């Protein structure tokens, strides 16, 4: 089970990445390039934490990272400046969904999802991070048909929770080691790179 990393102290800066698993077909005789789309696009994020006091913030963060090295990590996805508001309790509406449209229920009536707003879907005990590919407004019954990116890699179950209020990325930490700096001022320095893996 993945380790939920602390929200406080929060990272001081982050570098999100979009990992495209498709490719470009290049004709050998100079024809038109074609984009080959494949399932599997996902996200990664590289974060730096501010200097932490070794006791207790640095101690707790380093312990959590060592656990996450083996078990995977869950980290809040930053959306600086976006006022998310109260989305309600959005969930997947119906089984067998696939592709780039997601039918949802449980929103506060009239809630507006903004293009580029992130959310995570909980399915099979894991989180899958997506973003809204267009603006969308929930109707009076709290229903919304939302264009999303990237394409769904799983078929979420009916009622699967969708975290719009506090989206998270879940995955493995890059690399085979965890290291940190310690200095005589009793401060700890850390950075983390995590990729969604499921």
mmCIF file of N, CA, C and O in Angstrom, residues 14 18-20 40-42 44 55 59 65 67 69 71 80 82 93-94 97 101 117-118 127 145 162 178 182 184 189:
data_model
loop_
_atom_site.group_PDB
_atom_site.id
_atom_site.type_symbol
_atom_site.label_atom_id
_atom_site.label_comp_id
_atom_site.label_asym_id
_atom_site.label_seq_id
_atom_site.Cartn_x
_atom_site.Cartn_y
_atom_site.Cartn_z
ATOM 1 N N UNK A 14 7.816 22.708 -7.559
ATOM 2 C CA UNK A 14 7.534 21.431 -8.202
ATOM 3 C C UNK A 14 7.703 21.565 -9.703
ATOM 4 O O UNK A 14 7.492 22.644 -10.266
ATOM 5 N N UNK A 18 4.387 15.534 -18.167
ATOM 6 C CA UNK A 18 3.429 14.670 -18.864
ATOM 7 C C UNK A 18 4.228 13.635 -19.637
ATOM 8 O O UNK A 18 5.082 13.992 -20.453
ATOM 9 N N UNK A 19 3.999 12.355 -19.373
ATOM 10 C CA UNK A 19 4.745 11.274 -20.003
ATOM 11 C C UNK A 19 3.906 10.677 -21.123
ATOM 12 O O UNK A 19 2.877 10.034 -20.874
ATOM 13 N N UNK A 20 4.322 10.908 -22.367
ATOM 14 C CA UNK A 20 3.587 10.478 -23.560
ATOM 15 C C UNK A 20 4.159 9.138 -24.024
ATOM 16 O O UNK A 20 5.324 9.055 -24.420
ATOM 17 N N UNK A 40 -1.501 4.646 -21.915
ATOM 18 C CA UNK A 40 -0.377 4.608 -20.988
ATOM 19 C C UNK A 40 0.163 5.972 -20.622
ATOM 20 O O UNK A 40 1.019 6.076 -19.752
ATOM 21 N N UNK A 41 -0.324 7.050 -21.292
ATOM 22 C CA UNK A 41 0.140 8.387 -20.915
ATOM 23 C C UNK A 41 -0.173 8.620 -19.443
ATOM 24 O O UNK A 41 -1.220 8.214 -18.936
ATOM 25 N N UNK A 42 0.752 9.280 -18.761
ATOM 26 C CA UNK A 42 0.589 9.515 -17.327
ATOM 27 C C UNK A 42 1.451 10.700 -16.920
ATOM 28 O O UNK A 42 2.028 11.366 -17.766
ATOM 29 N N UNK A 44 4.313 12.620 -14.005
ATOM 30 C CA UNK A 44 5.364 12.509 -12.997
ATOM 31 C C UNK A 44 5.525 13.884 -12.375
ATOM 32 O O UNK A 44 5.059 14.896 -12.930
ATOM 33 N N UNK A 55 14.500 17.988 13.517
ATOM 34 C CA UNK A 55 13.566 17.443 14.499
ATOM 35 C C UNK A 55 12.377 18.390 14.602
ATOM 36 O O UNK A 55 12.534 19.557 14.954
ATOM 37 N N UNK A 59 12.943 14.485 10.219
ATOM 38 C CA UNK A 59 12.926 13.071 10.625
ATOM 39 C C UNK A 59 11.714 12.354 10.033
ATOM 40 O O UNK A 59 11.825 11.244 9.489
ATOM 41 N N UNK A 65 9.764 8.885 3.191
ATOM 42 C CA UNK A 65 10.368 8.628 1.883
ATOM 43 C C UNK A 65 11.042 7.257 1.826
ATOM 44 O O UNK A 65 10.990 6.578 0.791
ATOM 45 N N UNK A 67 10.082 4.616 3.469
ATOM 46 C CA UNK A 67 8.980 3.667 3.334
ATOM 47 C C UNK A 67 8.417 3.690 1.912
ATOM 48 O O UNK A 67 8.147 2.647 1.315
ATOM 49 N N UNK A 69 9.914 4.394 -0.784
ATOM 50 C CA UNK A 69 10.847 3.802 -1.741
ATOM 51 C C UNK A 69 10.452 2.363 -2.071
ATOM 52 O O UNK A 69 10.592 1.917 -3.202
ATOM 53 N N UNK A 71 7.241 1.000 -1.145
ATOM 54 C CA UNK A 71 5.796 0.786 -1.248
ATOM 55 C C UNK A 71 5.105 1.701 -2.257
ATOM 56 O O UNK A 71 3.933 1.488 -2.566
ATOM 57 N N UNK A 80 -1.412 25.759 -8.081
ATOM 58 C CA UNK A 80 -1.303 27.078 -7.462
ATOM 59 C C UNK A 80 -2.261 28.089 -8.083
ATOM 60 O O UNK A 80 -2.378 28.175 -9.306
ATOM 61 N N UNK A 82 -5.447 28.140 -8.252
ATOM 62 C CA UNK A 82 -6.775 27.654 -8.634
ATOM 63 C C UNK A 82 -7.650 27.547 -7.396
ATOM 64 O O UNK A 82 -7.297 26.859 -6.436
ATOM 65 N N UNK A 93 -20.016 7.640 -12.960
ATOM 66 C CA UNK A 93 -21.431 7.312 -13.128
ATOM 67 C C UNK A 93 -21.581 6.258 -14.227
ATOM 68 O O UNK A 93 -21.644 6.585 -15.402
ATOM 69 N N UNK A 94 -21.587 4.986 -13.828
ATOM 70 C CA UNK A 94 -21.783 3.909 -14.786
ATOM 71 C C UNK A 94 -20.510 3.117 -15.030
ATOM 72 O O UNK A 94 -19.402 3.623 -14.888
ATOM 73 N N UNK A 97 -16.710 2.422 -18.794
ATOM 74 C CA UNK A 97 -16.270 3.647 -19.464
ATOM 75 C C UNK A 97 -14.822 3.510 -19.947
ATOM 76 O O UNK A 97 -13.981 2.915 -19.275
ATOM 77 N N UNK A 101 -13.750 10.524 -22.557
ATOM 78 C CA UNK A 101 -14.933 11.163 -21.965
ATOM 79 C C UNK A 101 -15.273 10.385 -20.704
ATOM 80 O O UNK A 101 -15.337 9.150 -20.725
ATOM 81 N N UNK A 117 -7.997 21.629 -15.071
ATOM 82 C CA UNK A 117 -8.143 21.292 -13.656
ATOM 83 C C UNK A 117 -7.885 19.799 -13.474
ATOM 84 O O UNK A 117 -8.417 18.967 -14.214
ATOM 85 N N UNK A 118 -7.066 19.429 -12.495
ATOM 86 C CA UNK A 118 -6.704 18.041 -12.270
ATOM 87 C C UNK A 118 -7.649 17.366 -11.283
ATOM 88 O O UNK A 118 -8.260 18.015 -10.436
ATOM 89 N N UNK A 127 -4.712 5.394 -7.274
ATOM 90 C CA UNK A 127 -5.165 6.661 -7.847
ATOM 91 C C UNK A 127 -4.619 6.809 -9.265
ATOM 92 O O UNK A 127 -3.460 6.489 -9.525
ATOM 93 N N UNK A 145 -20.730 15.245 -18.084
ATOM 94 C CA UNK A 145 -19.978 14.454 -19.054
ATOM 95 C C UNK A 145 -18.742 15.277 -19.399
ATOM 96 O O UNK A 145 -18.831 16.320 -20.025
ATOM 97 N N UNK A 162 -13.854 10.318 -7.281
ATOM 98 C CA UNK A 162 -13.002 11.205 -8.071
ATOM 99 C C UNK A 162 -12.618 12.403 -7.207
ATOM 100 O O UNK A 162 -13.490 13.149 -6.753
ATOM 101 N N UNK A 178 17.479 6.885 -1.741
ATOM 102 C CA UNK A 178 16.928 8.102 -1.136
ATOM 103 C C UNK A 178 18.074 8.731 -0.373
ATOM 104 O O UNK A 178 18.728 8.061 0.430
ATOM 105 N N UNK A 182 22.215 16.929 5.698
ATOM 106 C CA UNK A 182 22.121 17.364 7.087
ATOM 107 C C UNK A 182 23.206 18.410 7.319
ATOM 108 O O UNK A 182 24.299 18.301 6.767
ATOM 109 N N UNK A 184 24.922 21.466 10.335
ATOM 110 C CA UNK A 184 25.065 21.727 11.772
ATOM 111 C C UNK A 184 24.005 22.672 12.309
ATOM 112 O O UNK A 184 23.861 22.814 13.517
ATOM 113 N N UNK A 189 17.586 18.803 3.992
ATOM 114 C CA UNK A 189 17.161 19.143 2.636
ATOM 115 C C UNK A 189 16.762 17.890 1.874
ATOM 116 O O UNK A 189 17.436 16.865 1.958
#
